[in-house]
Amino acid sequence: MQTISARALASLLGAWRDRSPAYAALADRVRLLVLDGRLAVGTRLAAERDLAVALGVSRATVSAAYASLRETGHVTSVRGSGSVVRPLDRPASANERRPHPDGDVLDITNAALPAVDGLQAAVERAVTRLPQHTGGHGYEMQGVPELRAAVAARYSDRGLPTRPDEVLVTIGAQHAIALLARTFLTPGDRVLVETPTYPRAVQAFTGAGGRPVQVPVGREGWDDDALRDAFARARPRLAYLVPDFHNPTGATMPAHQRRTVNDLAARHGTRVVVDETMADLGFGDRAAPWVPFPGDVVHVGSLAKSVWGGLRIGWIRADAATVREVLNRRSPTDLGTPVLDQLVGAEVLPSLDELTTRRRGSLRAAHDALHAALAERLPSWEAPRVEGGFSTWVNLGEPVSSSLVLAARARGLLLSAGPRFGVDGAFERHLRVCFTLPPRQMHRVVDVLAAAWDDVARLPRLQPGPIALV
Ligand SMILES: Cc1ncc(COP(=O)(O)O)c(C=O)c1O
């Protein structure tokens, strides 16, 4: 069983004391960590006494917080093992998933949309092709030839000549990232990651023993000096970048910086992994058609964002030797991507641009609706307009993201707080807002955010001074 130490938990909790009583603020903050996956199910929480010391509060405060977590079903007490995060088999507390008064819960937790129109037809065509495969054993560890050819053709058409043996089909991009982590990292290796970034990639790297080294991505995108400094200081084994419509900021890396990354990686012996999962989702007037990242990098792609998350098709595009190396590490965790899904992928890829036209239009409409509503209702927030992807990274101006997310949740809006996208609890001033609902609902999202913002403003603040007891 994995235990989170008092120090690590204190660092994840960040500035948790946003109100009194302290035990309730602490319990709420742990709840948020559980809900957004930063505290994994099965994790044993630090002992009460140790956490009390690390947080500078009384043991009674921590005891009361743990008792409250037990009451709401977020942790369970196991004899001899302390308090353990448990799977949520029901909405954990009455106020956690209270529906929005106008209807269902509004959920913008995931950067994802329902399937594109045209998927059903592609599935039907794929089914008719299935008999070409069912006579064989079906264990297609590298991917069926027709899908690898379709992926290779897409890169070649976009200016990166690619052969089918330079493609490895995976079970989504997440699987690709995890395979790359397992293949190329040994415990203690440094991995350059952006901050904020897609958190499950960081989990894959740390799970393989990697140590994240962070380079900031902000409103203005990446900073040349920070990139130079991080490469030179850490000489990372891997660098993981999301250069197109970055999750969560929506930023896109300009061409000159891509060349800088290549130069730095060559100088410091770093293998660069570029995650181009969002690349097909440009919708702004200035969004240029996607071109693959230049140079000798490992490309990760997926149909999850452009077509449907339920179609678990991703891939790695790299030189053939790298592909073989990763392929050799694939077993025993899995024995290939389902053949029928791959055939669907081969059907959709050649017409991906047409299939995503509507999706890009919807994203643009939702993005514009969100910005119009934010400008009207929450003008103090800084919400950058973006050219593609699913989200914008709002600067709230105050370190209250977690409190705001809890208040929004109580009003029926589910979303992730800023610290979810940082390492070590940073980004309390930021909030990822996904524009993944239709425009009318995005207006409702902003209504709830505005009401939650008022709730947060009304929270009784703790006065600086003596440590608060329960
Ligand atoms: C940047 C990024 N990469 C990869 C993934 C996971 O993609 P897939 O569903 O293909 O595993 C996500 C999902 O949110 C993502 O945001």
Coordinates of C-alpha atoms and ligand atoms in Angstrom, one line a residue:
M1 CA 0.0 0.0 0.0
Q2 CA 1.3 3.4 -1.0
T3 CA 1.6 6.0 1.9
I4 CA 1.7 9.7 1.3
S5 CA 4.1 11.3 3.8
A6 CA 3.0 14.2 5.9
R7 CA 5.4 16.5 4.0
A8 CA 4.2 15.4 0.6
L9 CA 0.5 15.7 1.7
A10 CA 1.2 19.2 3.1
S11 CA 2.8 20.2 -0.2
L12 CA -0.2 18.9 -2.2
L13 CA -2.6 20.7 0.1
G14 CA -1.0 24.0 -0.6
A15 CA -2.7 27.0 1.0
W16 CA -5.6 25.0 2.3
R17 CA -6.6 27.2 5.3
D18 CA -9.0 29.5 3.5
R19 CA -11.7 29.6 6.2
S20 CA -12.6 28.3 9.6
P21 CA -13.2 25.9 11.2
A22 CA -9.8 24.7 10.1
Y23 CA -10.7 21.0 10.2
A24 CA -13.5 21.6 7.6
A25 CA -11.2 23.5 5.3
L26 CA -8.6 20.7 5.6
A27 CA -11.2 17.9 5.0
D28 CA -12.5 19.8 2.0
R29 CA -9.1 20.2 0.5
V30 CA -8.3 16.5 0.9
R31 CA -11.7 15.7 -0.7
L32 CA -10.7 17.8 -3.7
L33 CA -7.4 15.9 -4.0
V34 CA -9.3 12.6 -4.0
L35 CA -11.9 13.8 -6.5
D36 CA -9.5 15.1 -9.1
G37 CA -7.2 12.1 -8.8
R38 CA -4.2 13.7 -7.1
L39 CA -4.6 11.3 -4.2
A40 CA -5.1 7.9 -5.7
V41 CA -7.5 5.3 -4.3
G42 CA -5.7 3.0 -1.9
T43 CA -3.2 5.6 -0.7
R44 CA -2.7 5.6 3.1
L45 CA -2.8 9.1 4.5
A46 CA 0.0 10.4 6.7
A47 CA -0.5 9.7 10.4
E48 CA -2.6 12.3 12.2
R49 CA 0.3 13.4 14.5
D50 CA 2.8 13.8 11.6
L51 CA 0.4 15.7 9.5
A52 CA -0.5 18.0 12.4
V53 CA 3.2 18.8 12.8
A54 CA 3.7 19.3 9.0
L55 CA 0.8 21.7 8.8
G56 CA 1.4 23.5 12.1
V57 CA -2.1 22.7 13.5
S58 CA -3.3 20.8 16.5
R59 CA -3.7 17.0 16.3
A60 CA -7.4 17.5 17.1
T61 CA -7.8 19.5 13.9
V62 CA -6.4 16.6 11.8
S63 CA -8.4 14.0 13.7
A64 CA -11.6 16.0 13.1
A65 CA -10.7 16.4 9.4
Y66 CA -10.1 12.6 9.0
A67 CA -13.3 11.8 10.9
S68 CA -15.2 14.1 8.5
L69 CA -13.5 12.3 5.5
R70 CA -14.6 9.0 6.9
E71 CA -18.1 10.2 7.3
T72 CA -18.4 11.3 3.7
G73 CA -16.9 8.1 2.5
H74 CA -13.6 9.5 1.1
V75 CA -11.4 7.5 3.4
T76 CA -11.8 4.4 5.4
S77 CA -10.0 3.3 8.6
V78 CA -8.2 0.0 8.2
R79 CA -7.1 -1.5 11.5
G80 CA -3.4 -1.1 11.8
S81 CA -3.1 0.8 8.5
G82 CA -4.6 4.2 9.4
S83 CA -6.8 6.2 7.0
V84 CA -6.9 5.0 3.4
V85 CA -8.4 6.7 0.4
R86 CA -11.3 4.6 -0.7
P87 CA -13.1 4.3 -4.1
L88 CA -16.2 6.5 -4.2
D89 CA -19.2 4.3 -4.9
R90 CA -21.7 7.0 -4.5
P91 CA -21.7 10.8 -4.5
A92 CA -19.6 11.3 -1.4
S93 CA -21.7 14.0 0.2
A94 CA -25.1 15.4 -0.4
N95 CA -23.7 18.8 -1.5
E96 CA -21.0 17.4 -3.8
R97 CA -23.1 16.7 -6.8
R98 CA -26.1 18.8 -6.2
P99 CA -27.6 19.3 -9.7
H100 CA -27.6 22.7 -11.3
P101 CA -31.1 24.2 -10.7
D102 CA -31.7 24.3 -14.5
G103 CA -31.2 20.5 -14.9
D104 CA -28.3 18.2 -14.9
V105 CA -24.9 18.6 -13.4
L106 CA -22.7 20.8 -15.6
D107 CA -19.5 18.8 -16.2
I108 CA -16.4 20.4 -17.7
T109 CA -13.9 18.3 -15.9
N110 CA -12.7 16.5 -19.1
A111 CA -11.1 18.1 -22.1
A112 CA -13.2 16.0 -24.4
L113 CA -16.4 16.0 -26.5
P114 CA -19.0 13.5 -27.7
A115 CA -18.2 11.5 -30.9
V116 CA -18.1 13.3 -34.2
D117 CA -20.9 12.8 -36.7
G118 CA -19.7 10.2 -39.1
L119 CA -18.2 7.8 -36.5
Q120 CA -21.1 5.5 -36.7
A121 CA -20.8 5.2 -40.5
A122 CA -17.0 4.5 -40.1
V123 CA -17.8 1.8 -37.6
E124 CA -20.2 0.1 -40.1
R125 CA -17.6 0.2 -42.9
A126 CA -14.9 -1.2 -40.5
V127 CA -17.2 -4.1 -39.6
T128 CA -17.4 -5.1 -43.2
R129 CA -13.6 -5.2 -43.4
L130 CA -13.2 -7.2 -40.2
P131 CA -13.5 -10.6 -42.0
Q132 CA -10.1 -9.8 -43.7
H133 CA -8.6 -10.2 -40.2
T134 CA -10.7 -12.8 -38.4
G135 CA -8.9 -15.6 -40.1
G136 CA -5.7 -14.7 -38.3
H137 CA -4.9 -14.7 -34.6
G138 CA -5.7 -11.0 -34.1
Y139 CA -2.7 -10.1 -31.9
E140 CA -1.6 -7.0 -33.8
M141 CA 1.1 -5.7 -31.4
Q142 CA 2.4 -3.0 -33.7
G143 CA -1.0 -2.2 -35.3
V144 CA -2.9 -3.5 -38.4
P145 CA -1.1 -2.5 -41.6
E146 CA -4.0 -0.4 -42.9
L147 CA -4.0 1.9 -39.8
R148 CA -0.3 2.2 -39.8
A149 CA -0.4 3.1 -43.5
A150 CA -3.1 5.7 -42.8
V151 CA -1.2 7.3 -39.9
A152 CA 2.0 7.3 -42.0
A153 CA 0.1 9.0 -44.9
R154 CA -1.2 11.7 -42.6
Y155 CA 2.4 12.6 -41.5
S156 CA 3.7 12.4 -45.0
D157 CA 0.9 14.6 -46.3
R158 CA 1.8 17.2 -43.6
G159 CA 5.4 17.3 -44.7
L160 CA 7.0 14.5 -42.5
P161 CA 7.7 11.5 -44.8
T162 CA 6.8 8.5 -42.8
R163 CA 6.8 4.7 -43.5
P164 CA 4.3 2.3 -41.8
D165 CA 7.2 0.7 -39.9
E166 CA 7.7 4.0 -38.2
V167 CA 4.3 3.8 -36.6
L168 CA 3.2 1.9 -33.4
V169 CA -0.5 1.9 -32.7
T170 CA -1.3 2.2 -29.0
I171 CA -4.4 2.2 -26.8
G172 CA -4.8 6.0 -26.9
A173 CA -2.1 8.6 -26.3
Q174 CA -2.0 8.0 -22.6
H175 CA -0.8 4.4 -23.3
A176 CA 1.8 5.8 -25.7
I177 CA 3.2 8.1 -23.1
A178 CA 3.3 5.4 -20.5
L179 CA 5.0 3.0 -22.9
L180 CA 7.6 5.7 -23.7
A181 CA 8.2 6.4 -20.0
R182 CA 8.7 2.7 -19.3
T183 CA 11.0 2.2 -22.3
F184 CA 13.3 5.2 -21.9
L185 CA 13.4 6.0 -18.2
T186 CA 15.3 4.4 -15.4
P187 CA 14.5 5.5 -11.8
G188 CA 16.0 8.8 -11.0
D189 CA 16.1 10.1 -14.6
R190 CA 15.0 13.6 -15.1
V191 CA 12.1 14.4 -17.4
L192 CA 11.4 17.9 -18.6
V193 CA 7.7 18.8 -18.4
E194 CA 5.8 22.0 -18.9
T195 CA 4.1 23.5 -15.9
P196 CA 1.1 23.6 -16.0
T197 CA 0.7 20.4 -18.0
Y198 CA -1.5 17.4 -18.6
P199 CA -1.3 15.7 -15.2
R200 CA -1.6 12.1 -16.3
A201 CA 1.6 12.4 -18.3
V202 CA 3.4 13.4 -15.2
Q203 CA 1.9 10.4 -13.4
A204 CA 3.2 8.1 -16.1
F205 CA 6.7 9.6 -15.8
T206 CA 6.9 9.5 -12.0
G207 CA 5.4 6.0 -12.1
A208 CA 8.4 4.9 -14.2
G209 CA 10.7 6.5 -11.7
G210 CA 11.2 9.8 -13.6
R211 CA 11.8 13.1 -11.7
P212 CA 10.0 16.0 -13.3
V213 CA 11.9 19.2 -14.1
Q214 CA 9.5 22.0 -14.9
V215 CA 9.5 24.7 -17.5
P216 CA 6.7 27.3 -17.3
V217 CA 4.1 27.8 -20.0
G218 CA 2.0 31.0 -19.5
R219 CA -0.2 33.4 -21.3
E220 CA 2.7 34.3 -23.6
G221 CA 3.6 30.6 -24.2
W222 CA 7.1 29.2 -23.5
D223 CA 10.1 31.3 -22.5
D224 CA 13.3 30.8 -24.4
D225 CA 15.5 31.4 -21.4
A226 CA 13.5 29.1 -19.1
L227 CA 13.8 26.3 -21.8
R228 CA 17.6 26.9 -22.1
D229 CA 18.0 26.9 -18.4
A230 CA 16.0 23.8 -17.7
F231 CA 17.8 21.8 -20.4
A232 CA 21.2 22.9 -19.3
R233 CA 20.5 22.5 -15.6
A234 CA 18.8 19.1 -15.7
R235 CA 20.2 17.5 -18.9
P236 CA 16.9 15.5 -18.9
R237 CA 16.6 12.1 -20.4
L238 CA 13.2 12.9 -21.8
A239 CA 11.3 16.2 -22.6
Y240 CA 7.5 16.0 -22.8
L241 CA 5.8 18.9 -24.6
V242 CA 2.3 19.6 -25.8
P243 CA 3.2 22.2 -28.4
D244 CA -0.2 22.5 -30.1
F245 CA -3.2 23.9 -28.2
H246 CA -1.5 23.0 -25.0
N247 CA -3.6 21.4 -22.2
P248 CA -4.5 23.4 -20.1
T249 CA -3.3 26.8 -21.4
G250 CA -4.4 26.5 -25.1
A251 CA -1.0 28.0 -26.1
T252 CA 0.8 26.9 -29.3
M253 CA 4.6 27.0 -29.6
P254 CA 5.9 29.2 -32.4
A255 CA 8.2 27.6 -35.1
H256 CA 11.4 29.3 -33.9
Q257 CA 11.0 27.9 -30.4
R258 CA 10.5 24.4 -31.9
R259 CA 13.9 24.8 -33.5
T260 CA 15.3 26.0 -30.2
V261 CA 14.0 22.9 -28.5
N262 CA 15.6 20.7 -31.1
D263 CA 19.0 22.4 -30.7
L264 CA 18.8 22.2 -26.9
A265 CA 17.8 18.5 -27.0
A266 CA 20.6 17.7 -29.4
R267 CA 23.1 19.5 -27.2
H268 CA 22.0 17.9 -24.0
G269 CA 21.2 14.4 -25.3
T270 CA 17.5 14.6 -24.6
R271 CA 14.8 12.6 -26.4
V272 CA 11.9 14.9 -27.1
V273 CA 8.3 13.5 -27.0
V274 CA 5.8 15.8 -28.5
D275 CA 2.1 15.1 -27.7
E276 CA 0.1 16.2 -30.7
T277 CA -3.2 15.0 -29.4
M278 CA -4.8 18.4 -29.6
A279 CA -3.2 19.4 -32.9
D280 CA -6.3 18.9 -35.1
L281 CA -8.4 21.2 -33.1
G282 CA -7.5 24.6 -34.4
F283 CA -10.5 26.9 -34.7
G284 CA -9.1 30.5 -34.6
D285 CA -8.7 32.8 -37.6
R286 CA -4.9 32.8 -36.9
A287 CA -4.7 29.0 -36.3
A288 CA -2.4 27.7 -39.0
P289 CA -3.0 24.2 -40.4
W290 CA -1.1 21.7 -38.3
V291 CA 2.4 20.7 -39.3
P292 CA 4.2 18.0 -37.3
F293 CA 7.0 19.2 -34.9
P294 CA 10.2 19.4 -36.8
G295 CA 13.4 17.4 -36.2
D296 CA 14.2 14.0 -34.7
V297 CA 11.5 13.8 -32.1
V298 CA 9.0 11.1 -31.0
H299 CA 5.5 12.1 -32.0
V300 CA 2.4 11.0 -30.0
G301 CA -1.0 11.2 -31.6
S302 CA -4.5 10.1 -30.9
L303 CA -8.1 10.1 -32.2
A304 CA -9.5 10.6 -28.7
K305 CA -9.8 14.4 -29.0
S306 CA -10.5 14.8 -32.7
V307 CA -13.0 11.9 -33.1
W308 CA -14.0 10.3 -29.8
G309 CA -12.4 9.3 -26.5
G310 CA -14.2 6.0 -26.5
L311 CA -12.2 5.0 -29.6
R312 CA -9.0 4.0 -27.9
I313 CA -6.7 4.7 -30.8
G314 CA -3.4 6.4 -30.3
W315 CA 0.0 6.0 -31.8
I316 CA 3.8 6.7 -31.6
R317 CA 5.5 8.0 -34.7
A318 CA 9.3 7.6 -34.5
D319 CA 12.3 6.2 -36.4
A320 CA 11.9 2.4 -36.9
A321 CA 14.6 1.5 -34.3
T322 CA 12.8 3.5 -31.6
V323 CA 9.4 2.0 -32.6
R324 CA 11.0 -1.5 -32.2
E325 CA 12.4 -0.7 -28.9
V326 CA 9.1 0.5 -27.5
L327 CA 7.3 -2.5 -29.1
N328 CA 9.7 -4.8 -27.3
R329 CA 8.5 -3.3 -24.0
R330 CA 4.8 -3.5 -24.8
S331 CA 4.2 -7.0 -23.5
P332 CA 3.3 -7.9 -20.8
T333 CA 1.1 -4.9 -20.0
D334 CA -1.1 -5.5 -23.0
L335 CA -1.2 -7.5 -26.2
G336 CA -2.3 -5.0 -28.7
T337 CA -5.0 -2.5 -29.6
P338 CA -8.4 -4.1 -30.5
V339 CA -8.5 -4.8 -34.2
L340 CA -12.0 -3.5 -34.8
D341 CA -11.1 -0.1 -33.2
Q342 CA -8.0 0.0 -35.4
L343 CA -10.1 -0.6 -38.5
V344 CA -12.4 2.3 -37.5
G345 CA -9.3 4.4 -37.1
A346 CA -8.2 3.5 -40.6
E347 CA -11.6 4.5 -41.9
V348 CA -11.7 8.0 -40.2
L349 CA -8.1 9.1 -40.7
P350 CA -8.2 9.9 -44.4
S351 CA -11.1 12.2 -43.9
L352 CA -10.2 13.6 -40.5
D353 CA -10.2 17.2 -41.6
E354 CA -13.7 17.0 -42.9
L355 CA -14.9 15.0 -40.0
T356 CA -13.6 17.6 -37.5
T357 CA -15.0 20.7 -39.3
R358 CA -18.1 20.8 -37.3
R359 CA -16.3 20.0 -34.0
R360 CA -13.9 22.9 -34.6
G361 CA -16.9 25.2 -35.3
S362 CA -18.6 24.1 -32.1
L363 CA -15.5 24.7 -30.1
R364 CA -15.2 28.1 -31.5
A365 CA -18.8 29.0 -30.7
A366 CA -18.4 27.7 -27.1
H367 CA -15.1 29.5 -26.7
D368 CA -16.6 32.8 -27.9
A369 CA -19.7 32.3 -25.6
L370 CA -17.5 31.6 -22.6
H371 CA -15.4 34.7 -23.2
A372 CA -18.4 37.0 -23.7
A373 CA -20.0 35.7 -20.5
L374 CA -16.8 36.0 -18.5
A375 CA -16.2 39.6 -19.7
E376 CA -19.7 40.5 -18.6
R377 CA -19.9 38.5 -15.3
L378 CA -16.4 38.2 -14.1
P379 CA -14.4 41.0 -15.6
S380 CA -11.6 40.9 -13.0
W381 CA -10.6 37.4 -14.3
E382 CA -7.9 37.3 -16.9
A383 CA -9.1 34.7 -19.5
P384 CA -6.9 34.5 -22.6
R385 CA -8.5 33.8 -25.9
V386 CA -7.0 30.8 -27.6
E387 CA -6.8 29.5 -31.2
G388 CA -7.7 25.9 -30.6
G389 CA -8.1 23.0 -28.2
F390 CA -10.6 22.7 -25.4
S391 CA -9.6 25.0 -22.6
T392 CA -8.4 28.4 -21.4
W393 CA -6.3 29.0 -18.4
V394 CA -7.9 31.7 -16.3
N395 CA -6.0 33.8 -13.9
L396 CA -8.3 34.5 -11.0
G397 CA -6.1 37.1 -9.4
E398 CA -6.3 35.5 -6.0
P399 CA -5.1 32.1 -4.7
V400 CA -8.6 30.6 -4.3
S401 CA -8.9 28.0 -7.2
S402 CA -9.6 25.0 -4.9
S403 CA -12.2 26.9 -2.8
L404 CA -13.8 28.1 -6.0
V405 CA -14.0 24.6 -7.4
L406 CA -15.5 23.2 -4.2
A407 CA -18.1 26.0 -4.2
A408 CA -18.9 25.4 -7.9
R409 CA -19.3 21.7 -7.2
A410 CA -21.8 22.4 -4.5
R411 CA -23.8 24.4 -7.1
G412 CA -23.7 21.6 -9.7
L413 CA -20.7 22.5 -11.8
L414 CA -17.8 20.1 -12.0
L415 CA -14.4 21.3 -13.0
S416 CA -10.7 20.9 -12.0
A417 CA -8.8 23.4 -9.9
G418 CA -5.5 24.9 -11.1
P419 CA -3.3 22.8 -8.8
R420 CA -4.4 19.7 -10.7
F421 CA -2.2 20.8 -13.5
G422 CA 0.9 21.7 -11.5
V423 CA 3.4 19.6 -9.7
D424 CA 3.4 20.2 -5.9
G425 CA 0.2 22.1 -5.5
A426 CA 1.1 25.3 -7.5
F427 CA -1.5 27.3 -9.5
E428 CA -4.0 28.2 -6.8
R429 CA -4.5 31.5 -8.8
H430 CA -5.5 29.6 -11.9
L431 CA -8.5 27.7 -13.2
R432 CA -8.8 25.5 -16.3
V433 CA -12.1 26.2 -17.9
C434 CA -13.0 23.8 -20.7
F435 CA -15.4 25.1 -23.4
T436 CA -16.8 21.7 -24.1
L437 CA -20.5 22.5 -23.7
P438 CA -22.8 24.2 -26.2
P439 CA -22.8 28.1 -26.0
R440 CA -26.0 28.3 -23.9
Q441 CA -24.6 25.9 -21.3
M442 CA -21.3 27.8 -21.3
H443 CA -23.4 30.8 -20.2
R444 CA -24.8 28.7 -17.4
V445 CA -21.2 27.6 -16.5
V446 CA -20.3 31.3 -16.0
D447 CA -23.4 31.9 -14.0
V448 CA -22.4 29.2 -11.6
L449 CA -18.8 30.4 -11.5
A450 CA -20.0 33.9 -10.7
A451 CA -22.2 32.6 -7.9
A452 CA -19.3 30.4 -6.6
W453 CA -17.0 33.4 -6.7
D454 CA -19.4 35.3 -4.4
D455 CA -19.5 32.2 -2.1
V456 CA -15.8 32.2 -1.9
A457 CA -15.7 36.0 -1.2
R458 CA -18.1 35.3 1.7
L459 CA -16.0 32.5 3.3
P460 CA -14.9 33.5 6.7
R461 CA -11.2 34.2 6.4
L462 CA -8.8 33.0 9.0
Q463 CA -7.0 35.8 10.7
P464 CA -3.2 35.4 10.7
G465 CA -2.2 34.6 14.2
P466 CA -2.4 31.7 16.6
I467 CA -3.1 28.3 15.2
A468 CA -6.8 27.6 14.9
L469 CA -8.2 24.7 16.9
V470 CA -11.1 22.6 15.7
Ligands
LIG1 C1 -2.4 16.4 -23.8 C2 -3.1 15.1 -23.7 N1 -2.5 14.0 -24.1 C3 -3.1 12.8 -24.0 C4 -4.3 12.7 -23.5 C5 -4.9 11.3 -23.4 O1 -5.3 10.9 -24.7 P1 -6.0 9.5 -25.0 O2 -7.4 9.6 -24.6 O3 -5.7 9.3 -26.4 O4 -5.3 8.5 -24.1 C6 -5.0 13.8 -23.1 C7 -6.4 13.7 -22.5 O5 -6.9 14.6 -21.9 C8 -4.4 15.0 -23.2 O6 -5.0 16.2 -22.8

